[in-house]
Amino acid sequence: MTFGWRQTADFRYLMLAWVLVASLPARSDTSEFDDPNSFASAKRGFIAAPAGKVKNRDGEIIWDFESFSFVNGPAPATVHPGLWRQALLNNNAGLFKVTDGIHQLRGFDIANMTLIEGRSGWIVVDPLTSTETAEFALRFARSHLGDKKVSAIVFTHSHVDHFGGAQGVATPDEIRRAKIPVIAPAGFLEEATSENVLMGAAMSRRSMYMYGSRLSRSPEGLVDTGLGKAVAYGTMAILPPTRIIALPREEMTVDGVKFVFHNVPGSEAPAEFTFELPELKAYCGAEILTHTMHNLYTLRGAKVRDALRWAGYLDEALVDAKNAEVFFASHHWPEWGRERIRDFITAQRDIYKYIHDQTVRLMNAGLTAGEIAEKLRLPPSLDRHVEVRGYYGTLRHNIRAVYQFYLGWFDGNPANLDPLPPVEVAKRYVELAGGPSKIVEVARGAADKGDLRWAAELLKHAVLAGSSNREARELQARVLEKLGYAAESAPWRNFYLTGALELRDGPPERGINRASLLGMLEHTATSNLLDAMAASVNGDRAAGKNLRINLILPDRGESHVLWIENAVLHHRSGSPDPAASATLTIPKSSLLRFMTGAAGIREFLLNREIRTSGSRLDLIRFFSLIEKPSGAFPIMTR
């Protein structure tokens, strides 16, 4: 029987349902999809639900509380039932009481904002991604809990969805004037800013795939991210910490509340801590504990995480949380009861340890990353735990992460030492197969049989070898669509569906607005900004250039010498170099506007706040070597 890739809705959805059932992984027990315990926990302590939309100053919608209202009832044929279950759980948006003295705002962004009642006000933990959603969430909480001031801010770790909204709950002026403590783990500011500077354009572009920002919110599009509903792409800023937790274990009283912090660097984030609230019998697991298998490698791109270290921290958490009656975290819903909390942490610990140990075992047996991902299965005792299902990370790509962590990209086969680039490989495979029509024919047959991974591989070559081949692109889009509908992991689904969208409609006209990061970048060390500038120099155009300028930032009391040598931009802090051909005196904010693309080179050099001396022509030559990527590059057809 052939499904023929017909356009009618009946045949299309018959195909989707068949693919979904065929693609579900073998499991010992799937009854947990109907388990009511998680739903009871996700609803427990509910106080009120928000409504309407959150907009920025320009009237653009940052968050829409009604946009996921379609997520209700049984799973449609276009969504994996496990992911649909997670989406239903994450749909519980609102203000919740966790326990006496602790409330959470969930569903206002991808992450949670937690409010801990101090002696004089709210201790705000993890103020979301954007200033718009954070400000809205705090105002919503005050409307139900009373108009208490912010008495402290706690950043559990260095990912933007946990600090980007900070200035929506307290401004830098308020922090200084009221002496509000801002508490963060060691290395927080450097890690929080550097990740978004050096690789910002590439990571932002791929985050559009991972979080499905271009997809419609519908059963055929974005239903969830696995960690929460979606990312609030608004204005992001940061508040520099005033208190740093540097020791492995550190006690501190914050506005009358006793905290016991536990540093867990190099786990889910390079800088991260968990904490106990012993007087409230509560434990916060930050993001090393979530109701899903997390990422050892995140598909948007980041440094690979250390599975063994992560598992070790979770083993320590079993001791740290032994007296806790309630567990809460930076994502998802809490858990109550010592036995339930212990079982939850144990499963989380063992999923990362199992992936680590068994991947290493098979690596030492000579298997490659792909072979291990195809072979390795979870033991029944872990397989039945819904808390470690692959709604976000997956067993397959986490196995590859462990392999990469230890052995890197090379699989040991010398034929893979210097492979041809993808487009060249594609052209030669298409020629070998007898032309694009033959590739499409074989791929269509594979798709009709449900062999979608092979069909996707074949069509990848057909598209890359001739991106104007509409038949190959449309068939590849349909194959990716079916793979997305069958994916249990939200990021996998979003990647597949966004790939299909790009094949049909092309890449976005513009990437994520880098100017929205200005409030965060102003706190980035200048040396890190100059490293990012150096990584933006066009090496071909810089070849043979010998340019040297002085850069003075009067508002920061800084002076740097920048020079081009061997097509490389170098920088060194110190006194201005008299041998430099030009000197640029500029506020850091104006330099950031140029670096983020908010200002072009003409506006940049004609700014009234900027003073120049020496050769203005050399300044133009120097800064014209620096590229500012749009962040809208194609992924499917390059």
XYZ file of C-alpha atoms in Angstrom:
638
model
C 0.000 0.000 0.000
C 1.244 3.494 -0.781
C 0.024 6.688 0.848
C 1.154 8.652 -2.203
C 1.712 11.888 -0.248
C -1.741 13.070 -1.182
C -2.878 16.566 -0.325
C -6.273 15.656 1.142
C -6.702 16.014 4.885
C -7.968 12.435 5.318
C -4.909 10.821 3.756
C -2.543 13.310 5.361
C -3.721 12.670 8.887
C -4.030 8.925 8.320
C -0.354 9.008 7.407
C 0.471 11.096 10.476
C -1.300 8.719 12.827
C 0.389 5.696 11.264
C 3.836 7.320 11.499
C 3.248 8.346 15.100
C 2.337 4.847 16.237
C 5.171 3.292 14.249
C 7.679 5.772 15.631
C 6.909 5.431 19.335
C 9.827 3.841 21.202
C 9.297 0.441 22.731
C 8.467 0.808 26.422
C 7.778 -1.532 29.266
C 4.830 0.569 30.448
C 3.138 3.663 29.037
C 0.439 3.951 31.696
C 2.234 6.946 33.215
C 0.782 9.090 30.408
C -2.479 8.875 32.379
C -0.885 9.115 35.834
C -2.826 11.801 37.766
C -0.092 12.486 40.369
C 1.823 14.997 38.254
C -1.375 16.810 37.300
C -2.342 17.119 40.957
C 1.117 18.515 41.777
C 0.994 20.968 38.851
C -2.342 22.364 40.098
C -1.626 22.297 43.820
C -1.646 25.658 45.573
C -3.294 27.483 42.656
C -4.341 31.042 43.511
C -5.094 32.842 40.254
C -4.516 32.667 36.493
C -3.344 35.576 34.311
C -5.040 36.625 31.093
C -4.401 38.844 28.107
C -1.120 39.791 26.485
C 2.194 41.269 27.584
C 3.558 43.878 25.161
C 6.754 45.867 24.882
C 7.022 49.651 24.523
C 6.479 49.412 20.768
C 3.245 47.463 21.219
C 4.730 44.149 20.059
C 3.369 41.059 21.790
C 5.974 39.434 24.033
C 3.659 36.923 25.721
C 0.101 35.767 25.022
C -1.603 33.812 27.804
C -4.330 32.535 25.476
C -2.057 31.282 22.687
C -1.802 27.741 24.069
C -5.479 27.352 24.966
C -5.748 24.701 22.231
C -3.674 22.359 24.432
C -6.475 20.432 26.101
C -8.129 17.049 25.847
C -6.588 13.942 24.232
C -3.417 14.140 22.173
C -4.026 14.871 18.483
C -2.386 12.719 15.815
C 0.128 15.515 15.196
C 1.684 15.427 18.681
C 3.440 12.611 20.530
C 1.217 11.654 23.511
C 4.107 12.038 25.953
C 4.905 15.558 24.739
C 1.193 16.412 24.779
C 1.053 15.303 28.408
C 4.002 17.587 29.231
C 2.328 20.427 27.344
C -0.854 19.935 29.374
C 1.143 20.066 32.605
C 3.006 23.210 31.529
C -0.324 24.829 30.632
C -1.020 25.357 34.341
C -0.152 29.039 34.345
C -0.643 31.345 37.274
C 0.297 32.226 40.820
C 0.741 29.243 43.138
C 1.418 28.786 46.832
C 4.241 26.268 47.243
C 4.241 26.312 51.044
C 4.009 28.900 53.782
C 6.349 31.723 52.798
C 6.971 30.536 49.188
C 4.984 31.325 46.049
C 5.704 30.705 42.368
C 4.673 32.383 39.137
C 4.546 29.732 36.425
C 3.588 30.079 32.766
C 4.637 33.746 32.451
C 7.745 32.733 30.489
C 9.672 29.518 29.871
C 10.996 29.565 33.465
C 9.484 30.131 36.909
C 9.798 33.178 39.123
C 9.780 32.247 42.811
C 8.864 34.645 45.626
C 10.143 33.906 49.123
C 8.629 35.984 51.897
C 11.324 37.836 53.807
C 11.037 39.985 56.893
C 10.604 43.190 54.890
C 9.617 42.089 51.373
C 9.901 39.523 48.593
C 13.109 37.672 47.843
C 12.773 37.187 44.076
C 14.393 34.034 42.664
C 15.072 33.885 38.895
C 13.237 36.866 37.370
C 12.484 35.292 33.972
C 13.838 36.097 30.474
C 12.486 39.528 29.660
C 11.847 42.705 31.598
C 8.303 42.813 30.195
C 7.206 39.404 31.493
C 9.053 39.828 34.811
C 7.415 43.195 35.478
C 3.990 41.788 34.575
C 4.475 38.703 36.779
C 5.522 40.703 39.822
C 2.633 43.130 39.378
C 0.250 40.156 39.110
C 1.644 38.638 42.312
C 1.299 41.921 44.188
C -2.321 42.223 43.111
C -3.051 38.978 44.975
C -0.465 38.872 47.761
C -0.066 42.538 48.657
C 2.185 45.337 47.477
C 5.429 44.189 49.072
C 8.756 45.597 47.989
C 11.596 43.525 46.525
C 14.056 42.923 49.356
C 16.569 40.669 47.517
C 17.159 39.010 44.154
C 18.644 35.544 43.688
C 19.994 34.242 40.366
C 20.339 30.459 40.547
C 22.403 30.227 37.363
C 23.834 31.932 34.316
C 21.235 31.194 31.606
C 19.282 34.182 30.328
C 15.808 32.825 31.152
C 16.722 33.186 34.848
C 18.134 36.695 34.912
C 17.134 38.517 31.693
C 14.048 40.073 33.308
C 15.903 41.346 36.383
C 15.380 45.018 35.633
C 11.655 44.346 35.421
C 11.603 43.712 39.186
C 14.201 46.276 40.317
C 16.157 48.947 38.489
C 19.891 49.518 39.014
C 18.969 52.773 40.806
C 16.678 50.919 43.192
C 19.385 48.331 43.858
C 21.873 51.054 44.768
C 19.490 53.288 46.693
C 17.801 50.547 48.764
C 20.954 48.413 48.971
C 19.022 45.396 47.691
C 21.307 42.344 47.703
C 21.683 40.542 44.356
C 22.992 37.047 45.029
C 24.546 34.742 42.425
C 27.005 31.846 42.142
C 30.709 32.391 41.487
C 31.420 33.145 37.812
C 27.821 34.197 37.161
C 28.361 37.569 35.491
C 31.179 36.397 33.229
C 29.276 33.282 32.109
C 25.929 35.066 31.766
C 27.347 37.726 29.464
C 29.987 35.778 27.544
C 27.590 33.133 26.189
C 25.485 35.840 24.567
C 28.437 37.817 23.163
C 30.901 35.547 21.395
C 28.408 33.130 19.804
C 25.295 35.263 20.106
C 24.308 35.358 16.416
C 24.644 31.610 15.802
C 23.048 30.610 19.102
C 20.167 33.031 18.610
C 19.519 31.701 15.100
C 19.484 28.111 16.306
C 17.343 29.017 19.309
C 14.653 30.029 16.817
C 14.649 26.390 15.710
C 14.900 24.886 19.196
C 12.112 26.977 20.708
C 9.941 27.135 17.597
C 9.668 30.922 17.567
C 8.539 30.983 13.903
C 5.963 28.212 14.286
C 2.238 28.767 14.636
C 0.905 27.892 18.074
C -1.315 24.995 17.071
C -1.474 21.183 17.075
C 0.607 21.319 13.874
C 3.145 23.765 15.286
C 4.500 24.849 18.651
C 2.831 23.118 21.595
C 5.581 23.369 24.242
C 9.332 23.521 24.785
C 9.506 20.650 27.270
C 10.786 23.009 29.991
C 7.875 25.439 29.724
C 5.520 26.873 27.134
C 7.796 29.205 25.159
C 10.554 31.800 25.360
C 9.583 35.434 25.912
C 11.713 37.209 23.295
C 11.564 40.647 24.894
C 14.044 43.128 26.327
C 16.816 41.427 28.270
C 19.043 42.998 30.877
C 21.027 41.996 33.934
C 21.887 43.239 37.403
C 25.476 42.704 38.541
C 25.577 40.569 41.693
C 26.422 42.290 44.967
C 26.999 39.020 46.827
C 28.788 36.014 45.349
C 28.463 32.455 46.620
C 31.949 31.030 46.126
C 32.214 28.144 48.593
C 30.812 24.657 47.912
C 28.423 25.180 50.850
C 27.617 28.603 52.209
C 25.017 29.785 54.728
C 23.522 33.259 54.521
C 20.561 35.030 56.095
C 18.683 37.050 53.491
C 16.033 39.451 54.769
C 15.555 37.276 57.831
C 15.394 33.970 55.907
C 18.157 31.388 56.339
C 19.587 30.093 53.069
C 22.077 27.252 52.673
C 23.611 27.515 49.196
C 25.272 24.592 47.389
C 27.473 25.510 44.436
C 27.101 23.128 41.478
C 29.290 24.683 38.744
C 29.742 22.881 35.446
C 26.459 21.006 35.686
C 23.449 22.322 33.745
C 25.141 25.742 33.653
C 28.779 26.794 34.060
C 27.770 28.860 37.134
C 24.892 27.503 39.219
C 23.778 26.825 42.778
C 20.926 25.073 44.532
C 19.774 26.032 48.011
C 17.987 24.840 51.122
C 15.561 26.866 53.209
C 15.844 24.787 56.414
C 13.335 26.794 58.442
C 10.748 26.343 55.687
C 11.761 22.687 55.098
C 12.170 23.485 51.402
C 14.819 22.719 48.780
C 15.342 24.538 45.465
C 16.944 22.388 42.762
C 17.591 25.320 40.368
C 17.818 23.626 36.942
C 19.808 20.520 37.770
C 16.439 18.967 38.660
C 13.478 19.222 36.282
C 10.505 17.057 35.290
C 12.244 15.829 32.146
C 15.536 14.438 30.975
C 17.608 17.569 30.474
C 20.298 18.334 27.889
C 23.904 17.243 28.199
C 24.217 19.073 24.904
C 21.675 21.727 23.981
C 20.616 21.859 20.336
C 20.831 25.654 20.170
C 24.574 25.207 20.713
C 26.599 25.490 23.922
C 29.485 23.859 25.686
C 28.855 20.161 26.340
C 27.904 19.431 29.935
C 29.631 16.992 32.254
C 27.191 14.127 32.914
C 29.338 12.536 35.609
C 29.708 15.796 37.511
C 25.991 16.496 37.202
C 25.114 13.057 38.585
C 27.547 13.634 41.458
C 25.813 16.870 42.430
C 22.473 15.062 42.406
C 23.880 12.411 44.715
C 24.831 15.234 47.084
C 21.331 16.676 46.671
C 19.883 13.518 48.214
C 21.691 14.545 51.403
C 21.098 18.284 51.039
C 17.346 17.777 50.604
C 16.896 14.957 53.133
C 14.863 17.123 55.520
C 12.865 18.942 52.845
C 9.097 18.537 52.806
C 8.790 20.435 49.537
C 10.971 20.660 46.444
C 10.723 23.465 43.864
C 12.885 24.485 40.919
C 13.492 26.979 38.133
C 11.125 25.111 35.795
C 7.996 22.994 36.151
C 5.989 22.259 39.289
C 7.026 21.335 42.852
C 6.973 17.999 44.626
C 5.831 17.388 48.192
C 6.790 14.713 50.733
C 10.195 13.341 51.630
C 9.745 9.961 49.959
C 8.466 11.488 46.726
C 11.332 14.010 46.659
C 13.917 11.278 47.298
C 12.553 9.095 44.492
C 12.477 12.083 42.125
C 16.104 13.065 42.795
C 17.262 9.439 42.604
C 15.765 8.938 39.145
C 17.303 12.197 37.944
C 20.706 11.241 39.329
C 20.643 7.799 37.779
C 19.521 8.859 34.297
C 22.648 10.991 33.821
C 24.920 8.436 35.478
C 23.516 5.606 33.348
C 23.894 7.586 30.117
C 27.451 8.477 31.092
C 28.603 5.041 32.218
C 27.025 3.023 29.433
C 28.166 5.422 26.708
C 31.730 5.261 28.037
C 31.525 1.465 28.222
C 30.492 1.228 24.583
C 33.018 3.862 23.528
C 35.718 1.663 25.020
C 34.276 -1.265 23.089
C 34.944 0.691 19.879
C 31.456 1.936 19.031
C 30.963 5.403 17.552
C 28.477 7.972 18.821
C 25.866 7.074 16.220
C 26.221 3.357 16.892
C 25.825 3.862 20.631
C 22.772 6.076 20.138
C 21.184 3.347 18.013
C 22.012 0.565 20.483
C 21.623 1.909 24.009
C 18.311 1.578 25.874
C 17.301 2.527 29.388
C 16.790 -0.189 32.009
C 13.128 -0.805 32.952
C 13.614 0.760 36.394
C 14.469 4.118 34.775
C 12.281 3.672 31.715
C 9.139 3.784 33.803
C 9.963 7.123 35.464
C 8.014 9.866 33.712
C 10.323 12.490 35.294
C 13.213 11.400 33.077
C 11.335 11.121 29.795
C 12.919 12.915 26.844
C 10.588 15.889 26.592
C 13.587 18.236 26.372
C 16.867 16.353 26.183
C 16.823 12.898 24.606
C 18.696 9.679 25.196
C 20.028 9.759 21.629
C 21.567 13.208 21.564
C 22.749 13.014 25.190
C 24.713 9.889 24.266
C 26.382 11.888 21.506
C 27.138 14.605 24.056
C 29.021 12.199 26.319
C 30.966 10.945 23.298
C 31.826 14.509 22.289
C 32.803 15.422 25.858
C 35.493 12.753 25.916
C 36.472 12.039 22.287
C 35.270 15.075 20.341
C 33.890 15.164 16.791
C 36.254 12.603 15.221
C 35.094 8.960 15.213
C 38.537 7.547 14.497
C 37.906 6.590 10.867
C 40.560 8.346 8.744
C 38.057 8.788 5.906
C 36.295 11.250 8.216
C 39.382 13.324 9.012
C 38.900 15.754 6.143
C 35.483 15.159 4.568
C 34.097 17.212 1.736
C 31.705 20.012 2.747
C 27.993 19.093 2.747
C 27.068 20.734 -0.569
C 29.944 19.022 -2.410
C 29.034 15.663 -0.855
C 25.405 16.195 -1.869
C 26.240 16.994 -5.497
C 28.340 13.849 -5.841
C 25.783 11.574 -4.185
C 23.061 12.962 -6.426
C 25.230 12.353 -9.489
C 26.043 8.828 -8.271
C 22.343 8.096 -7.762
C 21.527 9.100 -11.307
C 20.301 12.633 -10.752
C 17.902 14.465 -8.439
C 14.768 12.802 -9.814
C 16.156 9.387 -8.913
C 16.977 10.539 -5.352
C 13.458 11.946 -4.970
C 11.925 8.736 -6.331
C 13.819 6.531 -3.862
C 13.089 8.941 -1.002
C 9.379 8.935 -1.841
C 9.376 5.143 -1.728
C 11.162 5.162 1.640
C 8.664 7.671 3.007
C 5.717 5.597 1.795
C 7.148 2.683 3.785
C 7.564 4.821 6.915
C 11.375 4.829 6.654
C 11.442 8.542 7.375
C 14.994 8.871 8.684
C 16.367 7.409 5.462
C 14.042 9.553 3.367
C 15.239 12.650 5.223
C 18.880 11.702 4.632
C 18.336 11.190 0.895
C 16.380 14.397 0.498
C 18.974 16.367 2.431
C 21.405 15.648 -0.402
C 18.832 16.435 -3.090
C 18.080 19.824 -1.484
C 21.702 20.780 -0.863
C 22.743 19.765 -4.375
C 20.054 21.955 -5.908
C 18.219 24.195 -3.473
C 15.874 25.338 -6.265
C 14.492 21.793 -6.648
C 10.951 22.484 -5.424
C 9.860 18.843 -5.562
C 12.739 17.735 -3.316
C 12.178 20.631 -0.933
C 8.467 19.980 -0.544
C 8.967 16.249 -0.045
C 11.719 16.920 2.504
C 9.409 19.366 4.287
C 6.701 16.721 4.532
C 9.134 14.122 5.814
C 10.450 16.515 8.462
C 6.884 17.386 9.384
C 6.080 13.731 10.051
C 9.259 13.271 12.082
C 8.281 16.337 14.102
C 4.784 15.054 14.793
C 6.281 11.792 16.097
C 8.940 13.400 18.306
C 8.527 13.186 22.078
C 11.167 15.885 22.604
C 9.835 19.414 22.103
C 13.192 20.709 20.772
C 13.350 17.842 18.264
C 9.785 18.579 17.175
C 10.521 22.287 16.861
C 13.687 21.655 14.846
C 11.889 19.340 12.430
C 8.893 21.656 11.977
C 10.984 24.822 11.667
C 13.144 23.056 9.076
C 9.992 22.218 7.118
C 8.832 25.835 7.399
C 12.166 27.143 6.125
C 12.135 24.786 3.152
C 8.757 26.192 2.155
C 9.069 29.850 3.118
C 12.796 30.479 3.357
C 14.771 31.756 6.341
C 13.460 34.633 8.458
C 13.880 38.160 7.130
C 15.770 39.106 10.290
C 17.192 37.318 13.268
C 16.627 38.013 16.924
C 17.212 41.703 17.575
C 20.649 41.914 19.183
C 19.851 45.443 20.352
C 17.421 43.869 22.842
C 20.521 42.644 24.704
C 21.965 46.115 25.298
C 20.860 46.090 28.945
C 22.881 42.925 29.467
C 25.907 43.739 27.327
C 26.615 46.980 29.177
C 27.717 44.797 32.105
C 29.949 42.616 29.939
C 33.675 43.060 30.537
C 35.186 45.188 27.764
C 37.834 42.531 27.144
C 35.036 40.050 26.334
C 33.406 42.549 23.984
C 36.701 43.077 22.188
C 37.160 39.308 21.899
C 33.762 39.213 20.204
C 34.790 42.096 17.949
C 37.950 40.198 16.984
C 35.836 37.163 16.109
C 33.805 39.397 13.767
C 36.762 40.611 11.667
C 36.628 39.510 8.031
C 39.984 37.749 7.748
C 40.132 37.929 3.955
C 39.670 41.701 3.924
C 41.988 42.176 6.902
C 44.855 40.338 5.193
C 47.787 42.689 4.628
C 46.272 45.452 6.746
C 48.396 47.126 9.414
C 46.090 49.301 11.481
C 46.477 50.424 15.079
C 44.038 52.582 17.052
C 43.484 53.664 20.622
C 40.075 53.056 22.160
C 39.153 55.139 25.194
C 35.961 54.545 27.204
C 35.778 57.623 29.446
C 32.622 56.519 31.281
C 34.428 53.332 32.356
C 37.843 54.873 32.918
C 39.325 52.386 30.437
C 41.864 52.614 27.662
C 42.670 49.875 25.144
C 45.015 49.556 22.191
C 43.606 47.671 19.193
C 45.657 46.555 16.225
C 45.443 44.297 13.179
C 48.353 41.899 12.650
C 48.358 38.855 10.360
C 44.646 39.471 9.715
C 43.961 39.102 13.462
C 42.523 41.786 15.735
C 44.440 42.014 19.003
C 43.674 44.192 22.005
C 45.510 45.165 25.145
C 44.402 47.375 28.009
C 46.741 50.181 29.030
C 47.788 53.685 28.147
C 47.144 54.975 24.613
C 49.868 54.066 22.136
C 51.503 57.182 20.603
C 52.263 55.096 17.492
C 48.547 54.514 16.830
C 47.230 56.280 13.720
C 43.962 57.269 15.388
C 42.290 57.568 18.765
C 38.588 56.983 19.353
C 37.012 58.259 22.576
C 33.541 56.800 22.981
C 31.031 55.883 25.710
C 30.614 52.158 26.092
C 26.893 52.430 25.272
C 27.706 53.875 21.824
C 30.263 51.148 21.164
C 27.605 48.554 22.032
C 25.115 50.124 19.652
C 27.621 49.646 16.830
C 28.479 46.078 17.847
C 24.839 44.975 18.043
C 23.906 46.573 14.729
C 21.723 49.243 16.327
C 24.000 51.832 14.677
C 25.838 51.695 11.355
C 29.432 52.842 10.851
C 28.361 56.314 9.621
C 26.043 56.927 12.593
C 28.687 55.394 14.822
C 31.462 57.788 13.789
C 29.228 60.871 13.511
C 27.772 60.451 17.011
C 28.121 63.675 19.028
C 29.291 61.698 22.046
C 32.293 60.429 20.088
C 35.611 62.248 19.736
C 38.308 61.282 17.280
C 41.867 62.345 16.659
C 44.387 61.252 14.055
C 43.364 59.570 10.827
C 39.596 59.360 10.517
C 40.134 57.348 7.333
C 42.016 54.683 9.287
C 39.149 54.501 11.785
C 36.731 53.873 8.915
C 39.066 51.251 7.430
C 39.442 49.589 10.812
C 35.754 49.339 11.687
C 34.721 48.423 8.143
C 36.569 45.136 8.650
C 34.098 44.138 11.356
C 31.058 42.167 10.204
C 27.706 42.234 11.980
C 25.835 39.041 11.052
C 22.084 39.396 10.656
C 21.379 36.144 12.488
C 19.012 35.153 9.670
C 21.312 32.835 7.698
C 19.750 29.775 5.998
C 20.112 26.397 7.685
C 18.299 23.998 5.362
C 19.764 25.028 2.006
C 23.307 26.239 2.625
